[in-house]
Structures are given as C-alpha cells and as structure tokens.
PDB file of C-alpha atoms in Angstrom:
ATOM      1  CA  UNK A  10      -6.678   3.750  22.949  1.00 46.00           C
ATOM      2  CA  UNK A  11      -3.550   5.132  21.194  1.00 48.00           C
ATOM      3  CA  UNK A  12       0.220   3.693  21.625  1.00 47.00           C
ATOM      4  CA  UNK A  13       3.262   5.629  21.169  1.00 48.00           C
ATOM      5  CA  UNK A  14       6.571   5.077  20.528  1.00 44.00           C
ATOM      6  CA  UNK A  15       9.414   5.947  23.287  1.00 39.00           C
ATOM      7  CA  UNK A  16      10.471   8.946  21.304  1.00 40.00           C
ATOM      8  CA  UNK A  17       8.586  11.024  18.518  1.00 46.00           C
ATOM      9  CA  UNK A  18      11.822  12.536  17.287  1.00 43.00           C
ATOM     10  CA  UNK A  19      13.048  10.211  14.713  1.00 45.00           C
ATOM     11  CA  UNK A  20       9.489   9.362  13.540  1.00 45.00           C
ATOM     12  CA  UNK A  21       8.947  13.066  12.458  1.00 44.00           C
ATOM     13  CA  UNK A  22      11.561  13.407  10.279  1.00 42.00           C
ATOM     14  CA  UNK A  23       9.866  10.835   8.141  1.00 47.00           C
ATOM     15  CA  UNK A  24       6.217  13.108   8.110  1.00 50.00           C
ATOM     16  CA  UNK A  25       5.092  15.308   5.214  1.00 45.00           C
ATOM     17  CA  UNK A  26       4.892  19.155   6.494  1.00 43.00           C
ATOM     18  CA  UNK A  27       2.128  20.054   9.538  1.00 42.00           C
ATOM     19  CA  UNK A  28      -1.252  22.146   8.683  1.00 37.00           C
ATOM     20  CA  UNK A  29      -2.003  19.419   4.831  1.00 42.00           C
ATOM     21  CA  UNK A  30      -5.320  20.107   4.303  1.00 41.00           C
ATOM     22  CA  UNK A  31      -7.456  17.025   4.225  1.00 60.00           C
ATOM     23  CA  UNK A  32      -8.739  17.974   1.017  1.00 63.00           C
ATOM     24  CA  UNK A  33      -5.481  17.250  -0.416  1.00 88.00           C
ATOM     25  CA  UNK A  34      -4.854  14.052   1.322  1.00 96.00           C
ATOM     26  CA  UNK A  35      -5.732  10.669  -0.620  1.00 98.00           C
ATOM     27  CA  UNK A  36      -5.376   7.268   0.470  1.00 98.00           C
ATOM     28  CA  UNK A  37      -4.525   4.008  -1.821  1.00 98.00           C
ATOM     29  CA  UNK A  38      -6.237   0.976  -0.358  1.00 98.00           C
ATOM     30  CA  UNK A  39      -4.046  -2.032  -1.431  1.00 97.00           C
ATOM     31  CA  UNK A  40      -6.067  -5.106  -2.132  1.00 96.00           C
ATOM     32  CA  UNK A  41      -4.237  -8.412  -2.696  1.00 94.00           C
ATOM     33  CA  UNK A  42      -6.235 -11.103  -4.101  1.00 95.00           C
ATOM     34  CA  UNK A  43      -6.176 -14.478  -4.649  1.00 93.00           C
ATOM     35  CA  UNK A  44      -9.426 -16.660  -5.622  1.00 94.00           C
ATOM     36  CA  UNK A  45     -11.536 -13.759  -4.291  1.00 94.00           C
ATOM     37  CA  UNK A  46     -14.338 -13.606  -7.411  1.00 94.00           C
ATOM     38  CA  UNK A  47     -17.104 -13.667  -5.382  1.00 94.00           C
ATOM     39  CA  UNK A  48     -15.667 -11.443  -2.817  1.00 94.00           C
ATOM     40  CA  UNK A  49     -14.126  -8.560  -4.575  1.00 96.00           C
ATOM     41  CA  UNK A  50     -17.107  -7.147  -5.928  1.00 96.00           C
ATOM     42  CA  UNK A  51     -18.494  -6.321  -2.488  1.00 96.00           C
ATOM     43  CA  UNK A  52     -15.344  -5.298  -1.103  1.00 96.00           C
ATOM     44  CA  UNK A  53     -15.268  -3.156  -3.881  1.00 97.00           C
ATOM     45  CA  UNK A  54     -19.177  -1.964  -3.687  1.00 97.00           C
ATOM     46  CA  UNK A  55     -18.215  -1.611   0.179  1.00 96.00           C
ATOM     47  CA  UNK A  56     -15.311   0.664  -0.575  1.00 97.00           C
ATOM     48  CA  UNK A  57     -16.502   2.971  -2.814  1.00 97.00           C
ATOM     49  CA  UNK A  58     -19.960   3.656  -0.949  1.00 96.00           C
ATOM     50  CA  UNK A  59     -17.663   4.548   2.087  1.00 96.00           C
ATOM     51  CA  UNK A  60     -15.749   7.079   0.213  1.00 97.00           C
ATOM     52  CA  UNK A  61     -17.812   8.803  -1.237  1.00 96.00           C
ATOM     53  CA  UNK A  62     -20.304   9.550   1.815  1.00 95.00           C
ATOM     54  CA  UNK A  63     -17.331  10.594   3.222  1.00 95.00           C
ATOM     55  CA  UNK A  64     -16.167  12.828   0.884  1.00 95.00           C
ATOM     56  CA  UNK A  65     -12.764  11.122   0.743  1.00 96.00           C
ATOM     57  CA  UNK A  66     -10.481  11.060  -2.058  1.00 97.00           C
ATOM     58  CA  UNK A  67      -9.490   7.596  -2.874  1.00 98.00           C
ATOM     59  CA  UNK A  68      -7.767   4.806  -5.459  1.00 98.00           C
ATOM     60  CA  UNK A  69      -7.844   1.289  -4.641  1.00 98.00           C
ATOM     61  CA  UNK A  70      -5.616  -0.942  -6.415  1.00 98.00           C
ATOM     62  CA  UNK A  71      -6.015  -4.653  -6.627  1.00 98.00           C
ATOM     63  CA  UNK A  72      -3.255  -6.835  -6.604  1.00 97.00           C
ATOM     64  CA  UNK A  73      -3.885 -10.662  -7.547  1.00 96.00           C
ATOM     65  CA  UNK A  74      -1.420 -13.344  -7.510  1.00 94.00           C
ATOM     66  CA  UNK A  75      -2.569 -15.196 -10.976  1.00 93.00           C
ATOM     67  CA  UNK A  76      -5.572 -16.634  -9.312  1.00 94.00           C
ATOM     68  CA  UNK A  77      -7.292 -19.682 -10.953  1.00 95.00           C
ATOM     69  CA  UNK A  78     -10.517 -19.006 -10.410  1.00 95.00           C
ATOM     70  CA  UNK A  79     -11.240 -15.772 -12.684  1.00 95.00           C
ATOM     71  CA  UNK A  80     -10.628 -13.019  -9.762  1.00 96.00           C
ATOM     72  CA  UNK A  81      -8.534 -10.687 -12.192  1.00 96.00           C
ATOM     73  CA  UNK A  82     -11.396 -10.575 -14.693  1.00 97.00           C
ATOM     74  CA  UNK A  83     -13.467  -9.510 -12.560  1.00 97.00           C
ATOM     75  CA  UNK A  84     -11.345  -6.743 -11.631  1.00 97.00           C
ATOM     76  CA  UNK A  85     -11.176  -5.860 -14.918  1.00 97.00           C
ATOM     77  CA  UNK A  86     -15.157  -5.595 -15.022  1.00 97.00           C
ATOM     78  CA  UNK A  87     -14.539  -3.410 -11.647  1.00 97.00           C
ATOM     79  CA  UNK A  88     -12.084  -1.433 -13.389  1.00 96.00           C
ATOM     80  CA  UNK A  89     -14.224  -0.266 -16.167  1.00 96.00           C
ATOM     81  CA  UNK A  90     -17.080   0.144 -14.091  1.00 96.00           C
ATOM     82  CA  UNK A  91     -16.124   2.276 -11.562  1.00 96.00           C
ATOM     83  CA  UNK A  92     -12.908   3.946 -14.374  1.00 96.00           C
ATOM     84  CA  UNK A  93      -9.650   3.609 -13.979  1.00 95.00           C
ATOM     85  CA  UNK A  94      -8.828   6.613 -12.081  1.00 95.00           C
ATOM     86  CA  UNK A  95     -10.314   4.768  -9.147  1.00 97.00           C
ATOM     87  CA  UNK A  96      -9.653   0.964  -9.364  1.00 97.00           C
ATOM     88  CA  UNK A  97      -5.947   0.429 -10.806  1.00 97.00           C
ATOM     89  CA  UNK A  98      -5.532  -3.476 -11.593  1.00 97.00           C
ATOM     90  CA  UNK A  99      -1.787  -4.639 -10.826  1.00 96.00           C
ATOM     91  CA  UNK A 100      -1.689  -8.056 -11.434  1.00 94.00           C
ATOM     92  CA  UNK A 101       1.359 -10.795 -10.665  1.00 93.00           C
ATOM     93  CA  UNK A 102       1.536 -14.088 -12.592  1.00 88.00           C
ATOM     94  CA  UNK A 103       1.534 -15.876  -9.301  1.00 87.00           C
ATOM     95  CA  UNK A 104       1.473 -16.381  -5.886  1.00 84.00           C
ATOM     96  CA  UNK A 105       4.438 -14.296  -4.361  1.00 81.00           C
ATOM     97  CA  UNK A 106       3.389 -13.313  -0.842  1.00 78.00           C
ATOM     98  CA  UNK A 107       2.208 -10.972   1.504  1.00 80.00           C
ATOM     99  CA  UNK A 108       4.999  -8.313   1.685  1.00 81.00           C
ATOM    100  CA  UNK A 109       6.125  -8.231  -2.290  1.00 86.00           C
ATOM    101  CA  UNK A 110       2.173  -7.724  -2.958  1.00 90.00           C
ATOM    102  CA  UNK A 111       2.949  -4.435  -1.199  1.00 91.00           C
ATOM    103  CA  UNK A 112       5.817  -3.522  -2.314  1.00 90.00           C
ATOM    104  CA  UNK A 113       4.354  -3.895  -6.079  1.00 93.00           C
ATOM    105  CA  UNK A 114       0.990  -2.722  -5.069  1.00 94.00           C
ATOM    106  CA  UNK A 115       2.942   0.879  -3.134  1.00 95.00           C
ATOM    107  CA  UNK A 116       4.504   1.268  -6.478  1.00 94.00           C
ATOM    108  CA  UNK A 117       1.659   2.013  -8.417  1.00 96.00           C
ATOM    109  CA  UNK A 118      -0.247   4.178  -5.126  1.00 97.00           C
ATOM    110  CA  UNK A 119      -0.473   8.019  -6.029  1.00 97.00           C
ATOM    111  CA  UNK A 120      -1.930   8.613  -2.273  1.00 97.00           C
ATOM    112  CA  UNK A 121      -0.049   9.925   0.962  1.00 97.00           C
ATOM    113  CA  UNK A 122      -1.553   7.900   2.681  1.00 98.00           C
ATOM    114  CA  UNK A 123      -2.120   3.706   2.438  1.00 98.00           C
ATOM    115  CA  UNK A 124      -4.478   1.172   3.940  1.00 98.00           C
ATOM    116  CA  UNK A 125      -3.720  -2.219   3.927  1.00 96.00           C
ATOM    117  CA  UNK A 126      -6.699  -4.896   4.671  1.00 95.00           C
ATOM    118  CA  UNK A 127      -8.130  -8.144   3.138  1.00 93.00           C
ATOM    119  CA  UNK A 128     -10.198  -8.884  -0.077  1.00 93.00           C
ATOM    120  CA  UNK A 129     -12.406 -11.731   1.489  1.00 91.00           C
ATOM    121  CA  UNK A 130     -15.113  -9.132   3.928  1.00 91.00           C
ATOM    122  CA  UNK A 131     -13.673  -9.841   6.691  1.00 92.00           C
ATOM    123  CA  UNK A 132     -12.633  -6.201   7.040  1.00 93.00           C
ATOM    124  CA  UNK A 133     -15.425  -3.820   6.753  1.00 94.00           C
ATOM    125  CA  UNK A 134     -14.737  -0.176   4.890  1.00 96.00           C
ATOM    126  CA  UNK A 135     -17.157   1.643   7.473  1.00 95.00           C
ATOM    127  CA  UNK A 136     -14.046   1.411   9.797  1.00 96.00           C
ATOM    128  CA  UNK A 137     -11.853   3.840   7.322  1.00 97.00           C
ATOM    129  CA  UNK A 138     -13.160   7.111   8.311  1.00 97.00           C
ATOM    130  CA  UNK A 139     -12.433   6.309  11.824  1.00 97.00           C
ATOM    131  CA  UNK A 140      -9.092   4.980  10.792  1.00 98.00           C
ATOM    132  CA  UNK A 141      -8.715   8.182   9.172  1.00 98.00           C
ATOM    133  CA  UNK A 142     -10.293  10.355  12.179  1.00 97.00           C
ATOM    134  CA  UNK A 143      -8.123   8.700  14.440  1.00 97.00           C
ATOM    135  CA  UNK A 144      -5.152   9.897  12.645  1.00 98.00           C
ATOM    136  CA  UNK A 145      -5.761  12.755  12.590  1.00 97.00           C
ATOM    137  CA  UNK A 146      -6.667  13.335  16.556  1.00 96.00           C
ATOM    138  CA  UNK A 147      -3.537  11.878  16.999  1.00 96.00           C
ATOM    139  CA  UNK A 148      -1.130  13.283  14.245  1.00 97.00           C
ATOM    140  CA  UNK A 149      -0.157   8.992  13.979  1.00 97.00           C
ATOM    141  CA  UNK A 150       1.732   7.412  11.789  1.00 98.00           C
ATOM    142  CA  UNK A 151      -0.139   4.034  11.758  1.00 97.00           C
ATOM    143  CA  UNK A 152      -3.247   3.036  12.916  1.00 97.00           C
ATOM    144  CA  UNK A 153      -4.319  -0.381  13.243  1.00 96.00           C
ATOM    145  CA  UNK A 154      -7.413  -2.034  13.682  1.00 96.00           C
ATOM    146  CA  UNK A 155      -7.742  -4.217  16.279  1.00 93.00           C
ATOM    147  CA  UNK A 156     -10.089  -7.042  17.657  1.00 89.00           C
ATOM    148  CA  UNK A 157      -8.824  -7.449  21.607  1.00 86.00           C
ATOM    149  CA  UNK A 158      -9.185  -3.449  23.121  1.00 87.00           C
ATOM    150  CA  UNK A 159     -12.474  -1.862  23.844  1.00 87.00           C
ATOM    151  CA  UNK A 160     -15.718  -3.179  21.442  1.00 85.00           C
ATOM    152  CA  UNK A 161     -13.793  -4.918  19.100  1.00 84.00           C
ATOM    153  CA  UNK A 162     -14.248  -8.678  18.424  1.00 79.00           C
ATOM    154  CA  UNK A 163     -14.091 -11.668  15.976  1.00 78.00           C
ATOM    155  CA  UNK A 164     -16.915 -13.305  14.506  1.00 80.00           C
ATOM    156  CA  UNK A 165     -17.590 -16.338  12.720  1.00 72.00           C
ATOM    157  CA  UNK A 166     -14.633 -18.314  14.151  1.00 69.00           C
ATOM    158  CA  UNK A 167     -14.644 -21.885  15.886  1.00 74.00           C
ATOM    159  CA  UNK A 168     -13.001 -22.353  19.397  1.00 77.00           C
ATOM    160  CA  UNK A 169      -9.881 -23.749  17.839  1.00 72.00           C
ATOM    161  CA  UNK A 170      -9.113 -20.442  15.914  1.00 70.00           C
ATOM    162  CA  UNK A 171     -10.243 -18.477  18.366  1.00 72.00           C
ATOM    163  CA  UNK A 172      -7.457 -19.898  20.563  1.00 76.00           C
ATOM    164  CA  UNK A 173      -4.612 -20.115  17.836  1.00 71.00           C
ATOM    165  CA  UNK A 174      -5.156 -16.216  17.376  1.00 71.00           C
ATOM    166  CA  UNK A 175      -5.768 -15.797  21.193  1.00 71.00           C
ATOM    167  CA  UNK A 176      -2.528 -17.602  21.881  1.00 74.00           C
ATOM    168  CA  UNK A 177      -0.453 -16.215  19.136  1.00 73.00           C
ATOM    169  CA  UNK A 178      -1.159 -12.690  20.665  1.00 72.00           C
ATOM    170  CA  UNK A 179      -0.527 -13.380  23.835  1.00 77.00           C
ATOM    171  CA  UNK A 180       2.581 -15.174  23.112  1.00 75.00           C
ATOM    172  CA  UNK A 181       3.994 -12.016  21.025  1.00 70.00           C
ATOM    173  CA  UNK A 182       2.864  -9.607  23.852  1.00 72.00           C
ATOM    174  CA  UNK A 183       4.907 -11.359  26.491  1.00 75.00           C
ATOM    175  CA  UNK A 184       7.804 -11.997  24.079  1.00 72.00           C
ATOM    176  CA  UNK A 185       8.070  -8.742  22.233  1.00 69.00           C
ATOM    177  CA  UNK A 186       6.164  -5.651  24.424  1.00 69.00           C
ATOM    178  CA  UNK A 187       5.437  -4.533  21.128  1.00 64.00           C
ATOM    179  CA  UNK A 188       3.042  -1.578  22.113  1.00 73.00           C
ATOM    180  CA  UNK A 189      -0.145  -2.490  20.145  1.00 81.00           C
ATOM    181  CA  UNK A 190      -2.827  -5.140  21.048  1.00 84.00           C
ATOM    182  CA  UNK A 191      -3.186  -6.724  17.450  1.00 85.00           C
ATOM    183  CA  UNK A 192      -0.434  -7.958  15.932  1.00 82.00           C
ATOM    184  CA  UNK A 193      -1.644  -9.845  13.855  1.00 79.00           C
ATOM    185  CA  UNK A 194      -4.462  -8.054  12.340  1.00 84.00           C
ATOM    186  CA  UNK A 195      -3.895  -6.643   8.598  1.00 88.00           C
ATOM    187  CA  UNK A 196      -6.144  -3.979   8.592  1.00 95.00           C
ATOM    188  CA  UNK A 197      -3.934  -0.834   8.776  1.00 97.00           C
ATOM    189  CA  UNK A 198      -3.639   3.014   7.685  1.00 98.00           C
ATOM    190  CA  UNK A 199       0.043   4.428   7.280  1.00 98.00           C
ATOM    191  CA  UNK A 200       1.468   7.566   5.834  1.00 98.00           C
ATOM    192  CA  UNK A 201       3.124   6.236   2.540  1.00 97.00           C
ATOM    193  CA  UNK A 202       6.519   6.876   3.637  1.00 97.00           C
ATOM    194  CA  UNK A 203       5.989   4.982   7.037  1.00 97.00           C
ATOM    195  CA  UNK A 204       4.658   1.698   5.290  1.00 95.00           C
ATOM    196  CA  UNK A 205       7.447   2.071   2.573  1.00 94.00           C
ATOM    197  CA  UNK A 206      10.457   2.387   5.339  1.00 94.00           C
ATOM    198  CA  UNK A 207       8.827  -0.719   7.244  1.00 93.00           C
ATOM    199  CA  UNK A 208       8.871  -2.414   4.447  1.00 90.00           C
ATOM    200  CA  UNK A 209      11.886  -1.925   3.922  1.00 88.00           C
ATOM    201  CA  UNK A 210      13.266  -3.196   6.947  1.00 87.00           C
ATOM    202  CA  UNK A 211      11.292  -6.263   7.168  1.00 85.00           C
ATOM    203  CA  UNK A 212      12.487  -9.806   6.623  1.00 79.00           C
ATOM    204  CA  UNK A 213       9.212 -12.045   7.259  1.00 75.00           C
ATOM    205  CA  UNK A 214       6.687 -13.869   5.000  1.00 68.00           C
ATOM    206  CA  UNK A 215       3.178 -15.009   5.205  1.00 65.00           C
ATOM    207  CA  UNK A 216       1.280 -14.181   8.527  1.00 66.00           C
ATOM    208  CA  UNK A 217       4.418 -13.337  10.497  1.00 77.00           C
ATOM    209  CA  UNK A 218       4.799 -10.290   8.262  1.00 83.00           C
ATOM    210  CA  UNK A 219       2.091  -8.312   9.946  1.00 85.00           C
ATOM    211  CA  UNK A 220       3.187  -8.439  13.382  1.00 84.00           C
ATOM    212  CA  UNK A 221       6.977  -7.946  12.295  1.00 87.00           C
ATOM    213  CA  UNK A 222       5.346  -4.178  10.642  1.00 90.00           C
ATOM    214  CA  UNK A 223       4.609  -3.336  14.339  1.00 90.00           C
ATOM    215  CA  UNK A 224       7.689  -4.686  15.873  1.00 88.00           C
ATOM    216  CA  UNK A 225       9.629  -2.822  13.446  1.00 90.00           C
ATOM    217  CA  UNK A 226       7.418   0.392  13.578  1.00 92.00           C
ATOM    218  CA  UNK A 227       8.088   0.664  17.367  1.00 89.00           C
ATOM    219  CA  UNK A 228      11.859   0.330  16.934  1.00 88.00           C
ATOM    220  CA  UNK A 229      12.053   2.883  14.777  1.00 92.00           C
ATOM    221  CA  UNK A 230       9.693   5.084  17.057  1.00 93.00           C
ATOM    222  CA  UNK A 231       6.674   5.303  14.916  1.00 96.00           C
ATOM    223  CA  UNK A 232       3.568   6.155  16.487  1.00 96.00           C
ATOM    224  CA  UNK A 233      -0.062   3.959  16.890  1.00 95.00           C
ATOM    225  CA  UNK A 234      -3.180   4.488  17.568  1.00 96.00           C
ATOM    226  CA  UNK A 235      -5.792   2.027  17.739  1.00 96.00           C
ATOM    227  CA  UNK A 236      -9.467   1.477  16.372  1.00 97.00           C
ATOM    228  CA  UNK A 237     -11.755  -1.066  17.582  1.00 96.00           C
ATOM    229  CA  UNK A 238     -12.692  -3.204  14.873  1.00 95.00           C
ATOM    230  CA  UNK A 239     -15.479  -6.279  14.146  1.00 90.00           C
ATOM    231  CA  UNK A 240     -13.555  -9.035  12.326  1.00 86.00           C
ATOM    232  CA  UNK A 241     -15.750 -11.345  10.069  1.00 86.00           C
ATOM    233  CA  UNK A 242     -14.452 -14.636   9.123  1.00 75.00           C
ATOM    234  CA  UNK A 243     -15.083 -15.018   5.227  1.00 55.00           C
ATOM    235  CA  UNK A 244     -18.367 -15.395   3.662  1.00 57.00           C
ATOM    236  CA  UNK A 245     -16.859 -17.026   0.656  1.00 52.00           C
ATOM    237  CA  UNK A 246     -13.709 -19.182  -0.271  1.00 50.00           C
ATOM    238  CA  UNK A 247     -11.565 -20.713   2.306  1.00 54.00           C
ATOM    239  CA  UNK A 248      -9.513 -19.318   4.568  1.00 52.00           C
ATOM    240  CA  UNK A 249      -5.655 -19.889   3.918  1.00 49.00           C
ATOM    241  CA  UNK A 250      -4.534 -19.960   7.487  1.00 50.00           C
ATOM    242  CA  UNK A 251      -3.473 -23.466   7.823  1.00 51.00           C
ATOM    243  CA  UNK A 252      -0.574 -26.142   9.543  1.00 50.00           C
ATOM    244  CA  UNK A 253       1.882 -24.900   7.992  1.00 59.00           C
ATOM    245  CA  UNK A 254       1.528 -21.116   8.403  1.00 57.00           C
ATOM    246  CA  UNK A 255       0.681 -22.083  12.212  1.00 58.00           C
ATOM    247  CA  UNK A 256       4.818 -22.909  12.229  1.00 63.00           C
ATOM    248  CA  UNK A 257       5.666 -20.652  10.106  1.00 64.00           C
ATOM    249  CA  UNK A 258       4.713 -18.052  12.845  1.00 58.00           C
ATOM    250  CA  UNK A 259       6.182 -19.556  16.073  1.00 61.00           C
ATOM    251  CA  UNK A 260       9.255 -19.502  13.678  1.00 66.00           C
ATOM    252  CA  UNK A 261       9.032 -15.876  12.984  1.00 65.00           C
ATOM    253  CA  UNK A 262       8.111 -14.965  16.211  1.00 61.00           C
ATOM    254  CA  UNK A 263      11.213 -16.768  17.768  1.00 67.00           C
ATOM    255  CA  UNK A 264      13.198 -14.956  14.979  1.00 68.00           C
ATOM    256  CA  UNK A 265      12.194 -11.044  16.345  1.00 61.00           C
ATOM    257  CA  UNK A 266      11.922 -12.372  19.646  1.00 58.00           C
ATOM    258  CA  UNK A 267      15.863 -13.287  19.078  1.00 62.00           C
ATOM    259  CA  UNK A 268      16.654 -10.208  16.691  1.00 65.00           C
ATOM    260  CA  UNK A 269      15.082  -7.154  18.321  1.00 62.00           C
TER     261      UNK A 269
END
C-alpha cells in the first residue's frame, strides 16, 4: 500500500531529472553500530549476497560509535575483505546518537539513493530489491518498511514489547495522522536529497527520531510507499530499547504532537 503526501508539487522540486537509468542509480546503506561484533558480519554477508543477485550497485558504510566490544575491527576485517570501494568504515569515538550517525554517515555516501536499517538482523537485506522496486512503481521519495499493513509482522518479541510498540503506534496515529503505518520502524530507502532535507529539519533523538522523519516528510509533501516487512528481534547482544527511551518517546511525541 503506498501513502502520499497532500501535494506532489513541492516534493518534486527536490527529485533528480525523470527517465535515470537504473544502471546509474546506487544506493549507500548506512549502518550504525554499536557492540554489533557478532552481528555485523552477517549483516554484511546478508548485504552483499543481495546485491549482487540483484545486479545492484551498492556501498555500505558502517558507522560505530567507539564500541567496547571490538565491532570496528571487525569492520576493518570486512573492509579489506570485501575492498574498500564497497564497505567504507566511518567511525565516531563515541556514542552520539541516532540522527548525527546519519548525518556523518550521508557525508561520506557517493549513492543517490540511501537506506537506513539496523546492524543487529533484525532487518533482512532480501527486502531491498522490493524497497527498490517499489520506488520505482511509484516514482517515491521514501519507502519504509513496515510490520502492521498486509504480511508484515514482528518476531521474537515478548507480550510486553509487543504492546509498547503496539501502543506507541497507535498513540502517534491518532495524535499525528502521519500517513504511514510504521513510525517507528528504521528500515527506510530515500533519495539522498530527501533524507538530507529531513534531516535537516529534525530536532529529535534516540527512538523518537524515526517517527519525527515521517512527520516531517509529510509536511513537506514527500511521498511513501510501503513494503511489508518481517522484523526479527536480535539474535545477538541486547536490545537498547529500555525505561528511559520508553519516556523519551511519549516526550517526543507530545513535542510534534504540539509543534506540527
């Protein structure tokens, strides 16, 4: 199912000329990490074997936040496995957030086009073509995947989460009509120029950062489509949704709710 915006008009202005080629298209996959060293490999493995079947022309560029556990040397290893050309390490000496991972990680990404999704297998690659199909059915400007239209789903969760991300949705549909079903999800494709202007605009950290991209996105009359997604809960590490970044959101949500 694919959203829209009220008006296309001020979204096109932003769009590279009509008729690119697809041969000439490449998307950056931005990859922030932290403790991920068992994960990243996979993701990696995952990435690259989806590509190429595909025939698509790709970088991905790994981001991590100084983590303890050995993550960035093993990006290294990735990097001079698989050469430099297609894994570009762009490490930070610590933990910054979310949204300045992307802004460094957007710096360094020679593609038109971006996708944004999580280190730790909970996003699979074998979505990306359809990401990338669904793009360009639609001529979009984002897609997102999400877990609550048509087969998608989330696996691996307890009850309790289940609810929390449930709720959270629910609460941000009533409150904001923000014309996609996931709002929290972060596993996205957007022309480079899209994800850069969003950026731009938005004020948010942590988990209220995603669902502040789509709020923004429709004010500014970018357009959506959607792709059914299976969400994994991680194999390995723990997850860093906790107390805190429960309040964080109902903060941020009260914040758009109250500014848009």
């Amino acid at each position: 199912m694919a959203f829209t915006g009220a008006s296309r008009g001020r979204a096109a202005s932003h769009r590279p000329p009509q008729g690119r080629s697809s041969r000439q298209d490449k998307y950056s996959v931005l990859l922030p990490t932290y403790n991920e060293r068992e994960n990243l490999p996979l993701i990696v493995w995952l990435l690259v074997k989806s590509f190429s079947e595909s025939a698509i022309n790709y970088e991905i560029i790994i981001i991590d936040d100084g983590s303890p556990d050995g993550t960035r040397e093993v990006a290294e290893q990735l990097e001079k496995i698989y050469g430099p050309d297609r894994i570009l390490l762009r490490p930070r000496e610590k933990k910054l957030g979310l949204g300045t991972a992307y802004i460094h990680g957007i710096k360094h990404a020679t593609g038109n086009y971006v996708i944004i999704m999580d280190a730790d297998l909970s996003h699979h690659p074998k979505f990306i073509p359809e990401f990338i199909r669904k793009q360009k059915e639609g001529d979009f400007d984002i897609v997102s995947g999400t877990r609550y239209k048509g087969n998608g789903g989330v696996y691996g969760w307890d009850l309790k989460r289940k609810i929390i991300s449930r709720g959270a949705n629910f609460i941000t549909q009533i409150l904001l009509r923000p014309g996609a079903s996931d709002l929290t999800g972060s596993f996205r494709l957007y022309r480079k120029e899209v994800l850069q202007k969003l950026i731009e605009k938005c004020v948010s950290k942590g988990y209220v950062f995603q669902m502040e991209m789509i709020v923004r996105a429709r004010q500014l009359n970018y357009t959506i489509g959607e792709v059914p997604i299976s969400f994994v809960d991680r194999v390995y590490g723990e997850s860093k949704l906790g107390g805190n970044e429960i309040v964080s959101f109902l903060k941020g949500l009260l914040t758009l709710f109250a500014t848009t």
